[in-house]
């Protein structure tokens, strides 16, 4: 879930966590007649409104209405956002000023209904500022985001609204609310308090100032990083791309041509840089490309982010102390499974030591081949040499089996076999898309044919698009006011081929695709009444995505979909055996590069006094960790979008490791059954882990699914580290 959605959804308090979880229909056991009566009571107190802006209108067209991407412009979107804020403001005022005693229907359900036009425009806003990111949308974002932040604070700081929500939550038992209704009321009350509703007027004004300043800083940070990622390294001679696989050479040549350049362009994004660092023979060029990449946001120019980060951590520290916490991490982690920085650190430290020990072994193997010291721009290159020597496995040997279209079809097969979903591609033009590259699929229940929703797939990188891969939803499923279907999306940054050539991706990229698809499945499978209970804790939300990575190399998917692009033959078992044998290869590098980022994140956000020199802090923090000199953080602070484009993953990058404990334990459960597509386990996983959203405590839900708490031993085994 993006910063824009957090600010828009239900007045900022209903997006309680999570980047991908919406719903399918069950209604949490609440009778339809009760839901209808509650919806009618809520609607009765909301003012009749007729939105004027085009992008606030109810979505029309097939599939219960779809976003009008073909009519979106930055001026139209700005007008819609500003009008939508005013419309929501009037609705919130009607709820807060209602003279009738507060009830679940006239307060919580009404608040759930409020701002629907703004939510529609907000879904478009998130896409146009993240997936398109052209200058006009960046300018609009800089203007609108602080207004959105302030409007969200208005709701949080509305004393009359807070008292109504609190009264409903405190009186839930006496009112006979269902378990789901009680959880919605109590979580809403607690979110109000967590975000400053209990402060006095002076403190609220100060908190509002901080939040608006943070919103501006988040936007500035993200736009600076994108600007640095739009750069490239031009290689004029073919000798400079010696060693690169043919598909990567072609992509680099295409990148140069698209910029009216001669030669090969290595764009300053991970999807272009990592293959170059892994295979390019020219060591000096590897260093040049590496330095440009790791110094994004850290070049002392207009795109330098260090001052922006210093401002963000200073503001976060002020906010935490204003709210009664010692530091930002303690405030952020209240609504997580870990609960405290100490608990997160305990897990990270348990993995950090064996990971560093493994790096020593990996570097020794590489040095034996290289005959010289290993520098950070050497690591991936010589790791491939070691992989070939130890396991007779060349990553280039794998790529022909991972054609992008086939990988997606394999993911759809997994979803069908595990959860009964059917994905059917829509002919282009059936529904509008924000770029011609986007593919859209209808999702149905295989057994009943029931329509579930649409899945939008935006696969390719482009200038202005944020880096990385992510999932989001344009519309959440709900049943509290009639049935609403899901519009889910995945967003990647693969390099588009020229002339219709097959797009070959790496095994790592295939696993990333399955990961993001897991988020989409979380959205499509959910089954609860109120979208407000869709967001799961930050250190849980990556669990349903990470676990799906394991199915990439399952035999049915390899045989059916991961076929050689030229011969059409499935991957031979001998090659699968090599992959399995090398399954824990380079885990020192992978773990240290990720975990150093998570540890520095937690270190930064638990400081008693926030640092002002960010580069110096990063160096000192890594020195305290004993960071191996041959590796850099996966995300250095000057480009760490997870931390500084919103609060979402701040003091929370550990979440991937916390989720991986459950992910590894779940995969072990499937493997121990003798069938990784075990239908009984798959059905229970869908019903308990995916479908419930946050309607029940997630730790308790895991125990219901697995029969016990997750065992960290499974994680250590997956990474090949000692378990004792």
XYZ file of C-alpha atoms in Angstrom:
724
model
C 0.000 0.000 0.000
C 1.362 3.359 -1.020
C 1.642 6.570 0.969
C -1.150 8.123 -1.108
C -3.535 5.316 -0.238
C -2.655 5.541 3.445
C -3.629 9.204 3.374
C -6.823 8.614 1.426
C -8.369 5.439 2.812
C -11.076 6.207 5.329
C -9.467 9.395 6.556
C -6.052 7.774 7.057
C -7.143 5.590 9.963
C -8.573 2.637 8.102
C -5.416 1.664 6.239
C -4.052 0.018 9.352
C -1.129 -1.849 7.744
C -0.252 -3.987 4.754
C 0.421 -3.539 1.106
C -1.906 -6.129 -0.332
C -5.028 -7.408 1.280
C -8.572 -6.846 0.207
C -11.397 -9.294 -0.149
C -13.798 -11.893 -1.442
C -17.276 -12.510 -0.084
C -18.203 -14.025 3.207
C -19.184 -11.075 5.324
C -17.568 -12.337 8.514
C -20.716 -14.184 9.513
C -22.842 -11.030 9.838
C -26.343 -11.649 8.393
C -27.057 -9.833 5.136
C -30.160 -8.244 6.631
C -28.087 -6.711 9.432
C -25.506 -5.441 6.955
C -28.221 -3.865 4.822
C -29.826 -2.196 7.835
C -26.480 -0.857 9.051
C -25.654 0.469 5.586
C -29.031 2.191 5.326
C -28.574 3.792 8.747
C -25.108 4.992 7.801
C -26.214 6.350 4.455
C -29.065 8.258 6.072
C -26.724 10.555 7.988
C -24.305 11.276 5.132
C -25.047 14.382 3.060
C -26.333 13.948 -0.483
C -23.483 14.900 -2.797
C -22.992 15.246 -6.549
C -19.287 15.253 -7.373
C -18.365 17.574 -10.228
C -14.844 16.425 -11.105
C -14.718 13.818 -13.847
C -12.354 11.512 -11.946
C -14.611 11.429 -8.868
C -17.493 9.821 -10.739
C -18.581 6.252 -10.058
C -16.564 3.973 -12.307
C -18.563 2.657 -15.240
C -18.031 -0.041 -17.825
C -17.783 -3.806 -17.443
C -16.740 -5.772 -14.372
C -18.680 -3.578 -11.929
C -16.899 -0.492 -13.234
C -13.220 0.109 -13.952
C -10.875 3.099 -13.616
C -11.118 5.505 -16.588
C -7.398 5.470 -17.313
C -7.981 6.758 -20.849
C -9.384 10.047 -19.515
C -6.760 10.832 -16.854
C -4.635 13.983 -16.977
C -2.692 15.708 -14.214
C -5.009 18.774 -14.117
C -8.112 16.562 -13.968
C -6.563 14.468 -11.216
C -5.600 17.510 -9.159
C -9.140 18.881 -9.422
C -10.590 15.523 -8.383
C -8.315 15.161 -5.377
C -9.043 18.655 -4.080
C -12.804 18.327 -4.550
C -12.749 14.814 -3.101
C -11.093 16.096 0.068
C -13.881 18.661 0.483
C -16.603 16.069 -0.097
C -15.076 13.760 2.493
C -14.697 16.649 4.922
C -18.461 17.266 4.725
C -19.215 13.580 5.304
C -16.918 13.352 8.323
C -18.528 16.477 9.772
C -21.964 14.894 9.402
C -20.816 11.789 11.284
C -19.085 13.751 14.041
C -21.938 16.255 14.496
C -24.725 13.667 14.459
C -26.892 14.411 17.548
C -28.016 10.779 17.809
C -26.118 8.531 20.243
C -23.161 6.803 18.591
C -23.782 3.334 17.209
C -21.722 0.982 15.112
C -23.852 1.825 12.069
C -24.034 5.604 12.367
C -20.363 5.960 13.257
C -18.125 3.081 12.114
C -20.083 2.017 9.039
C -20.685 5.645 8.107
C -16.985 6.372 8.408
C -16.277 3.335 6.248
C -18.571 4.818 3.589
C -17.144 8.328 3.782
C -14.778 9.481 1.073
C -15.585 6.939 -1.636
C -15.159 9.473 -4.479
C -11.771 10.410 -3.023
C -10.813 6.740 -2.820
C -11.560 6.343 -6.535
C -9.435 9.354 -7.439
C -6.811 8.242 -4.935
C -6.366 4.882 -6.654
C -5.592 6.754 -9.857
C -3.336 9.198 -7.997
C -1.188 6.380 -6.618
C -0.677 4.874 -10.057
C 0.037 8.079 -11.950
C 2.619 9.222 -9.395
C 4.309 5.800 -9.071
C 3.919 4.024 -12.419
C 4.024 7.059 -14.733
C 5.785 9.772 -12.728
C 6.115 12.315 -15.537
C 6.926 15.926 -14.676
C 3.287 17.055 -14.619
C 2.310 14.310 -12.169
C 5.362 14.983 -10.011
C 4.395 18.655 -9.785
C 0.810 17.734 -8.944
C 2.032 15.302 -6.278
C 4.181 17.962 -4.618
C 1.146 20.228 -4.396
C -1.495 17.702 -3.372
C 0.333 15.399 -0.942
C 0.661 17.945 1.920
C -3.000 18.883 1.482
C -3.924 15.200 1.743
C -1.806 14.827 4.856
C -3.441 17.811 6.535
C -6.902 16.543 5.593
C -6.111 13.189 7.166
C -4.979 14.901 10.346
C -8.276 16.794 10.467
C -10.041 13.464 10.818
C -7.596 12.100 13.378
C -7.837 15.257 15.473
C -11.652 15.553 15.277
C -12.499 15.268 18.966
C -16.216 14.645 18.458
C -15.551 11.884 15.933
C -12.963 10.276 18.205
C -15.335 10.293 21.168
C -18.042 8.626 19.071
C -15.665 5.899 17.887
C -14.375 5.430 21.428
C -17.908 5.130 22.794
C -18.769 2.407 20.279
C -15.548 0.504 21.003
C -15.871 0.809 24.777
C -19.498 -0.315 24.631
C -19.054 -3.127 22.122
C -19.979 -5.935 24.516
C -23.050 -4.154 25.850
C -24.214 -3.406 22.310
C -23.861 -7.058 21.301
C -21.440 -6.368 18.466
C -20.059 -9.348 16.579
C -16.394 -10.276 16.923
C -15.621 -8.654 13.574
C -17.523 -5.479 14.443
C -15.819 -5.302 17.834
C -12.391 -5.687 16.246
C -13.148 -2.919 13.752
C -14.334 -0.584 16.512
C -11.444 -1.255 18.890
C -8.778 -1.068 16.190
C -10.269 2.197 14.928
C -10.244 3.651 18.448
C -6.672 2.509 18.998
C -5.573 3.949 15.644
C -7.052 7.313 16.594
C -5.085 7.267 19.839
C -1.891 6.033 18.177
C -2.085 8.915 15.707
C -2.638 11.666 18.274
C -6.378 11.941 18.910
C -5.833 12.107 22.681
C -3.420 15.056 22.511
C -4.432 18.555 23.570
C -5.110 21.280 21.012
C -1.583 22.705 21.094
C -0.030 19.273 20.698
C -2.384 18.419 17.831
C -1.368 21.585 16.002
C 2.296 20.651 16.412
C 1.667 17.085 15.257
C -0.196 18.386 12.220
C 2.780 20.580 11.346
C 5.115 17.586 11.656
C 2.920 15.345 9.511
C 2.632 17.938 6.740
C 6.389 18.494 6.757
C 6.929 14.731 6.573
C 4.550 14.436 3.633
C 6.539 17.055 1.728
C 9.826 15.362 2.613
C 8.572 11.922 1.524
C 7.570 13.293 -1.885
C 10.887 15.097 -2.284
C 12.893 11.994 -1.386
C 11.057 9.744 -3.833
C 11.346 12.168 -6.725
C 15.076 12.679 -6.153
C 15.758 8.939 -6.188
C 13.698 8.449 -9.354
C 15.708 11.232 -11.008
C 18.984 9.461 -10.206
C 17.560 6.156 -11.449
C 16.759 7.765 -14.806
C 20.519 8.070 -15.404
C 22.608 5.492 -17.245
C 26.163 4.424 -18.039
C 26.907 4.494 -21.766
C 29.232 1.806 -23.099
C 30.351 2.735 -26.630
C 32.268 -0.436 -27.537
C 31.046 -4.021 -27.628
C 34.091 -5.107 -25.645
C 32.508 -3.352 -22.670
C 29.527 -5.718 -22.678
C 31.586 -8.881 -23.173
C 30.288 -11.658 -20.954
C 26.713 -10.401 -20.846
C 24.008 -12.852 -21.922
C 22.540 -12.070 -25.338
C 19.220 -10.981 -23.830
C 20.929 -8.448 -21.557
C 23.072 -7.145 -24.405
C 19.964 -6.642 -26.497
C 18.209 -4.853 -23.647
C 21.189 -2.524 -23.152
C 21.336 -1.778 -26.871
C 17.615 -1.045 -26.865
C 18.019 1.250 -23.869
C 20.671 3.194 -25.783
C 18.564 3.467 -28.942
C 15.544 4.676 -26.957
C 17.755 7.528 -25.701
C 19.101 8.287 -29.204
C 22.530 6.992 -28.246
C 25.013 4.711 -29.973
C 26.248 1.674 -28.057
C 24.845 0.074 -24.929
C 23.203 1.844 -21.979
C 23.137 0.324 -18.501
C 20.217 2.113 -16.872
C 20.706 2.971 -13.202
C 18.125 0.490 -11.898
C 18.637 -2.879 -10.251
C 17.077 -4.804 -13.152
C 19.824 -3.470 -15.464
C 22.708 -3.178 -13.012
C 22.596 -6.610 -11.351
C 23.001 -8.599 -14.606
C 25.882 -6.333 -15.609
C 27.629 -6.840 -12.270
C 27.039 -10.594 -12.522
C 28.361 -11.200 -16.037
C 30.315 -8.267 -17.504
C 33.999 -9.159 -17.841
C 35.331 -5.581 -17.767
C 36.191 -4.988 -14.109
C 36.689 -1.235 -14.468
C 33.268 -0.866 -16.074
C 31.711 -3.002 -13.354
C 33.128 -0.592 -10.785
C 31.824 2.416 -12.727
C 28.312 0.970 -13.016
C 28.350 -0.152 -9.371
C 29.413 3.265 -8.068
C 26.726 5.078 -10.020
C 24.108 2.669 -8.666
C 25.102 2.588 -4.986
C 25.501 6.372 -4.899
C 21.969 7.190 -6.021
C 20.849 10.108 -3.877
C 24.370 10.622 -2.526
C 26.195 12.769 -5.060
C 26.067 16.212 -3.466
C 23.876 17.575 -6.262
C 20.236 18.618 -6.624
C 19.149 14.986 -6.198
C 21.144 14.398 -3.007
C 18.800 13.040 -0.327
C 20.955 13.280 2.802
C 19.443 16.534 4.059
C 15.957 15.207 3.308
C 16.643 12.058 5.341
C 18.012 14.105 8.236
C 14.814 16.152 8.207
C 12.650 13.014 8.112
C 14.365 11.326 11.059
C 14.290 14.588 13.046
C 10.560 15.004 12.421
C 9.881 11.356 13.241
C 11.740 11.707 16.515
C 9.741 14.819 17.410
C 6.479 13.043 16.615
C 7.350 9.950 18.641
C 8.229 12.002 21.706
C 5.120 14.155 21.313
C 3.083 10.932 21.342
C 4.851 9.657 24.458
C 7.410 7.252 22.981
C 11.175 7.204 23.335
C 11.785 6.871 19.615
C 10.147 6.334 16.247
C 10.646 2.561 16.281
C 8.725 2.097 19.525
C 5.837 4.150 18.135
C 5.767 2.380 14.760
C 5.919 -1.135 16.203
C 2.848 -0.986 18.442
C 0.667 -2.656 15.831
C 3.108 -5.354 14.727
C 3.643 -8.994 15.595
C 7.108 -8.279 17.002
C 5.712 -5.476 19.221
C 9.131 -4.097 20.240
C 12.468 -3.207 18.624
C 14.144 -5.656 21.013
C 12.122 -8.593 19.679
C 12.946 -7.697 16.085
C 16.626 -7.264 16.961
C 16.725 -10.645 18.688
C 15.655 -12.400 15.475
C 17.964 -10.342 13.268
C 20.977 -10.945 15.503
C 20.312 -14.683 15.521
C 20.685 -14.695 11.738
C 23.374 -12.005 11.375
C 26.263 -13.943 12.918
C 25.952 -17.108 10.777
C 25.390 -14.942 7.696
C 28.665 -13.082 8.271
C 30.453 -16.372 8.849
C 29.130 -17.651 5.522
C 30.417 -14.523 3.745
C 33.955 -15.355 4.889
C 33.623 -18.767 3.207
C 32.145 -17.274 0.037
C 34.883 -14.664 -0.277
C 37.589 -17.315 0.156
C 36.083 -19.343 -2.699
C 35.955 -16.280 -4.956
C 39.448 -15.107 -4.092
C 40.820 -18.512 -5.069
C 39.417 -18.020 -8.570
C 40.063 -14.284 -8.933
C 43.602 -14.253 -7.567
C 42.998 -10.853 -5.966
C 40.966 -9.217 -3.218
C 37.216 -9.145 -3.779
C 35.644 -5.707 -4.023
C 31.877 -5.074 -3.925
C 31.740 -4.778 -7.740
C 33.391 -8.214 -7.972
C 31.081 -10.167 -5.685
C 28.272 -11.086 -8.062
C 30.678 -11.704 -10.951
C 32.899 -14.153 -9.103
C 29.936 -15.728 -7.345
C 28.805 -16.870 -10.792
C 32.266 -18.341 -11.419
C 32.094 -20.233 -8.120
C 28.565 -21.425 -8.908
C 29.809 -22.844 -12.193
C 32.849 -24.466 -10.569
C 31.039 -25.980 -7.576
C 27.721 -26.930 -9.088
C 28.316 -26.825 -12.845
C 25.472 -24.316 -12.917
C 25.474 -21.232 -15.087
C 22.661 -18.710 -14.570
C 22.684 -18.139 -18.333
C 21.742 -21.799 -18.677
C 18.559 -21.101 -16.702
C 17.297 -17.960 -18.417
C 15.870 -19.632 -21.544
C 13.451 -21.496 -19.266
C 12.046 -18.320 -17.713
C 10.210 -16.494 -20.476
C 8.058 -13.806 -18.886
C 4.736 -14.922 -20.350
C 5.359 -18.524 -19.330
C 6.350 -17.478 -15.807
C 3.069 -15.580 -15.435
C 1.102 -18.549 -16.730
C 2.900 -20.723 -14.191
C 1.829 -18.336 -11.441
C -1.776 -18.560 -12.651
C -1.544 -22.361 -12.583
C -0.319 -22.215 -8.976
C -3.259 -19.985 -8.022
C -5.698 -22.319 -9.722
C -4.390 -25.494 -8.193
C -3.957 -24.139 -4.667
C -6.931 -21.797 -4.393
C -9.290 -22.509 -7.278
C -8.699 -19.238 -9.161
C -8.952 -18.986 -12.938
C -7.178 -16.151 -14.801
C -8.357 -15.306 -18.318
C -6.625 -12.574 -20.354
C -8.897 -9.814 -21.604
C -8.460 -8.707 -25.227
C -6.601 -5.417 -25.341
C -9.054 -2.529 -25.314
C -11.690 -4.382 -23.285
C -10.966 -2.079 -20.357
C -8.853 1.098 -20.269
C -5.241 0.887 -19.069
C -2.826 3.659 -18.102
C -0.247 2.449 -20.637
C -0.592 0.024 -23.572
C 1.885 -2.343 -21.893
C -0.540 -3.234 -19.083
C -2.225 -6.632 -19.374
C -5.559 -7.287 -17.671
C -7.001 -10.650 -16.610
C -10.435 -11.586 -15.344
C -10.336 -13.729 -12.200
C -13.059 -16.300 -11.543
C -13.706 -19.158 -9.160
C -12.907 -22.304 -11.163
C -15.534 -24.431 -9.451
C -18.497 -22.051 -9.654
C -17.563 -19.579 -12.367
C -18.203 -16.723 -9.942
C -16.521 -13.467 -10.952
C -13.965 -12.367 -8.341
C -12.259 -9.399 -9.945
C -9.604 -8.167 -12.350
C -5.826 -8.444 -12.183
C -3.745 -5.688 -13.833
C -0.122 -6.524 -14.682
C 2.298 -3.646 -15.382
C 5.526 -5.482 -16.110
C 7.978 -3.086 -17.726
C 10.282 -0.305 -16.624
C 9.875 3.196 -18.035
C 11.226 6.658 -17.342
C 9.474 8.101 -14.287
C 8.308 4.767 -12.897
C 9.532 4.032 -9.386
C 12.038 1.202 -9.104
C 11.471 -2.261 -7.705
C 8.337 -4.371 -7.656
C 5.116 -3.859 -5.720
C 1.464 -4.780 -5.477
C -1.567 -2.630 -4.871
C -5.326 -2.674 -5.360
C -7.530 -0.135 -7.071
C -10.627 -1.478 -5.348
C -11.091 -3.674 -2.274
C -13.692 -6.374 -1.951
C -16.335 -5.805 0.715
C -19.849 -6.893 1.624
C -20.913 -4.298 4.183
C -22.848 -2.314 1.535
C -23.411 -4.834 -1.211
C -20.764 -6.945 -2.887
C -17.759 -5.195 -4.424
C -15.231 -7.048 -6.521
C -11.444 -6.691 -6.425
C -9.234 -4.771 -8.818
C -5.707 -5.945 -7.955
C -2.404 -5.101 -9.597
C 1.224 -6.156 -9.783
C 3.982 -3.797 -10.875
C 7.448 -4.886 -11.995
C 10.411 -3.343 -13.804
C 11.431 -5.920 -16.390
C 13.201 -4.696 -19.510
C 10.946 -4.734 -22.543
C 12.255 -6.480 -25.640
C 12.328 -5.006 -29.113
C 10.509 -6.457 -32.081
C 8.506 -8.963 -30.094
C 11.519 -11.000 -29.019
C 10.929 -13.318 -26.032
C 11.559 -11.615 -22.696
C 13.841 -13.839 -20.645
C 14.149 -13.190 -16.925
C 16.344 -14.674 -14.222
C 15.288 -17.214 -11.616
C 15.478 -14.408 -9.048
C 13.148 -12.284 -11.192
C 10.741 -15.205 -11.535
C 10.653 -15.569 -7.766
C 10.018 -11.820 -7.436
C 7.090 -12.139 -9.825
C 5.623 -14.989 -7.749
C 6.234 -12.900 -4.609
C 4.235 -9.921 -5.857
C 1.605 -12.267 -7.223
C 1.264 -13.626 -3.689
C 0.226 -10.132 -2.583
C -2.395 -10.081 -5.331
C -3.693 -13.488 -4.215
C -3.987 -12.119 -0.677
C -6.264 -9.435 -2.126
C -8.274 -11.797 -4.288
C -8.772 -14.475 -1.626
C -9.810 -12.300 1.294
C -13.276 -12.821 2.777
C -14.423 -10.250 5.277
C -17.064 -7.576 5.553
C -15.173 -4.331 6.105
C -12.157 -3.245 4.024
C -10.858 -1.493 7.139
C -9.934 -4.946 8.446
C -7.970 -5.814 5.334
C -4.604 -4.446 6.379
C -2.446 -6.904 8.289
C 0.591 -6.075 10.472
C 3.638 -4.947 8.543
C 5.690 -7.934 9.718
C 2.944 -10.330 8.586
C 1.991 -8.889 5.210
C 5.111 -10.189 3.440
C 4.446 -13.742 4.628
C 1.688 -14.553 2.095
C 3.842 -13.105 -0.676
C 7.155 -14.723 0.256
C 5.768 -18.222 0.650
C 4.590 -18.281 -2.964
C 8.162 -17.883 -4.220
C 8.771 -21.551 -3.388
C 6.394 -22.847 -6.069
C 8.504 -21.465 -8.943
C 10.670 -24.598 -8.898
C 7.940 -27.109 -8.125
C 7.965 -29.936 -10.641
C 4.419 -29.403 -12.025
C 5.173 -25.746 -12.802
C 8.581 -26.535 -14.282
C 7.103 -29.247 -16.488
C 4.074 -27.292 -17.573
C 5.352 -23.756 -17.942
C 9.093 -23.221 -17.497
C 9.955 -24.575 -20.936
C 12.994 -23.739 -23.009
C 12.156 -20.760 -25.192
C 13.675 -22.394 -28.297
C 13.131 -26.134 -27.870
C 9.891 -26.066 -25.889
C 11.291 -28.753 -23.596
C 10.751 -28.569 -19.823
C 13.725 -28.051 -17.571
C 15.547 -31.391 -17.257
C 15.763 -32.979 -13.839
C 19.559 -32.813 -13.999
C 19.349 -29.027 -14.138
C 16.762 -28.945 -11.351
C 19.098 -31.099 -9.265
C 21.885 -28.557 -9.800
C 19.574 -25.771 -8.647
C 18.576 -27.781 -5.591
C 22.207 -28.570 -4.791
C 23.049 -24.864 -4.971
C 19.917 -23.798 -3.107
C 21.835 -22.192 -0.255
C 24.600 -20.873 -2.499
C 25.516 -17.212 -1.878
C 23.201 -17.009 1.142
C 25.915 -15.143 2.989
C 25.764 -12.343 0.441
C 21.973 -12.354 0.125
C 21.402 -12.348 3.880
C 24.068 -9.790 4.777
C 23.040 -7.331 2.051
C 19.389 -7.502 3.148
C 19.922 -7.761 6.892
C 22.426 -4.905 7.059
C 19.704 -2.668 5.602
C 17.213 -3.874 8.211
C 19.668 -3.474 11.093
C 20.701 0.039 10.042
C 17.012 0.944 9.703
C 16.359 -0.150 13.292
C 19.546 1.512 14.537
C 18.576 4.788 12.874
C 15.083 4.806 14.339
C 16.065 3.882 17.908
C 18.638 6.657 18.390
C 18.058 8.858 21.441
C 19.120 11.835 19.331
C 18.540 11.625 15.569
C 21.725 11.962 13.499
C 22.290 14.955 11.247
C 25.123 13.524 9.123
C 23.434 10.574 7.432
C 26.469 9.292 5.527
C 28.532 9.293 8.725
C 25.777 7.535 10.640
C 25.531 4.826 7.983
C 29.288 4.206 8.106
C 29.323 4.103 11.909
C 26.300 1.819 12.117
C 27.832 -0.632 9.646
C 31.125 -0.536 11.554
C 29.282 -1.468 14.760
C 27.793 -4.429 12.902
C 31.149 -5.548 11.544
C 29.865 -5.254 7.967
C 32.019 -7.294 5.561
C 33.928 -4.886 3.311
C 33.085 -6.899 0.207
C 29.335 -6.172 0.453
C 27.170 -3.058 0.577
C 23.678 -2.728 1.983
C 20.969 -3.803 -0.450
C 19.471 -0.348 0.082
C 21.825 2.380 1.251
C 20.073 5.118 3.218
C 20.281 7.776 0.456
C 18.093 5.619 -1.829
C 16.099 3.597 0.720
C 12.573 4.108 -0.655
C 11.058 1.670 1.841
C 12.043 3.980 4.691
C 11.738 7.475 3.310
C 8.859 7.695 0.813
C 6.393 6.975 3.628
C 6.367 5.664 7.182
C 5.262 2.226 5.972
C 8.498 0.223 6.337
C 10.354 2.641 8.620
C 11.642 0.671 11.618
C 10.033 -2.185 9.734
C 12.405 -3.491 7.090
C 13.011 -6.408 9.458
C 9.494 -7.490 8.464
C 10.740 -9.570 5.540
C 12.804 -11.724 7.910
C 9.994 -11.964 10.475
C 7.611 -13.028 7.718
C 10.174 -15.487 6.375
C 10.047 -17.446 9.628
C 6.364 -18.172 8.913
C 7.019 -18.597 5.202
C 9.755 -21.213 5.694
C 7.718 -23.050 8.318
C 4.698 -23.111 5.995
C 6.704 -24.447 3.065
C 8.077 -27.174 5.338
C 4.445 -28.056 6.185
C 3.621 -28.545 2.495
C 6.810 -30.526 1.857
C 6.295 -32.770 4.873
C 2.860 -33.704 3.508
C 4.489 -35.208 0.421
C 2.606 -32.891 -1.952
C 3.478 -29.200 -2.294
C 0.033 -28.746 -3.849
C -1.678 -30.591 -0.975
C -5.324 -29.572 -1.458
C -6.261 -29.734 2.222
C -3.344 -27.553 3.336
C -3.957 -25.192 0.421
C -7.626 -24.820 1.334
C -6.796 -24.151 4.981
C -4.093 -21.672 4.025
C -6.552 -19.788 1.840
C -9.309 -19.805 4.468
C -7.206 -18.842 7.499
C -4.107 -17.014 6.308
C -5.374 -15.239 3.192
C -9.120 -14.862 3.578
C -9.410 -13.508 7.105
C -7.395 -10.336 6.576
C -7.060 -8.774 10.012
C -10.413 -9.917 11.383
C -8.558 -12.077 13.913
C -5.178 -11.890 15.636
C -2.608 -13.064 13.093
C -0.408 -14.963 15.555
C -3.462 -16.900 16.709
C -4.432 -17.475 13.069
C -1.035 -19.003 12.339
C -1.446 -21.360 15.279
C -4.845 -22.439 13.936
C -3.288 -23.096 10.541
C -0.089 -24.827 11.640
C -1.114 -26.193 15.031
C 1.738 -24.357 16.769
C 3.859 -21.213 16.631
C 6.282 -20.868 13.694
C 9.690 -22.463 14.185
C 12.714 -20.326 13.304
C 14.648 -23.537 12.606
C 12.910 -23.794 9.239
C 14.254 -20.362 8.267
C 17.808 -21.279 9.238
C 17.559 -24.507 7.224
C 16.269 -22.687 4.136
C 19.245 -20.323 4.289
C 21.677 -23.146 5.018
C 22.751 -21.824 8.423
C 23.399 -23.878 11.583
C 20.223 -24.558 13.561
C 21.808 -25.069 16.982
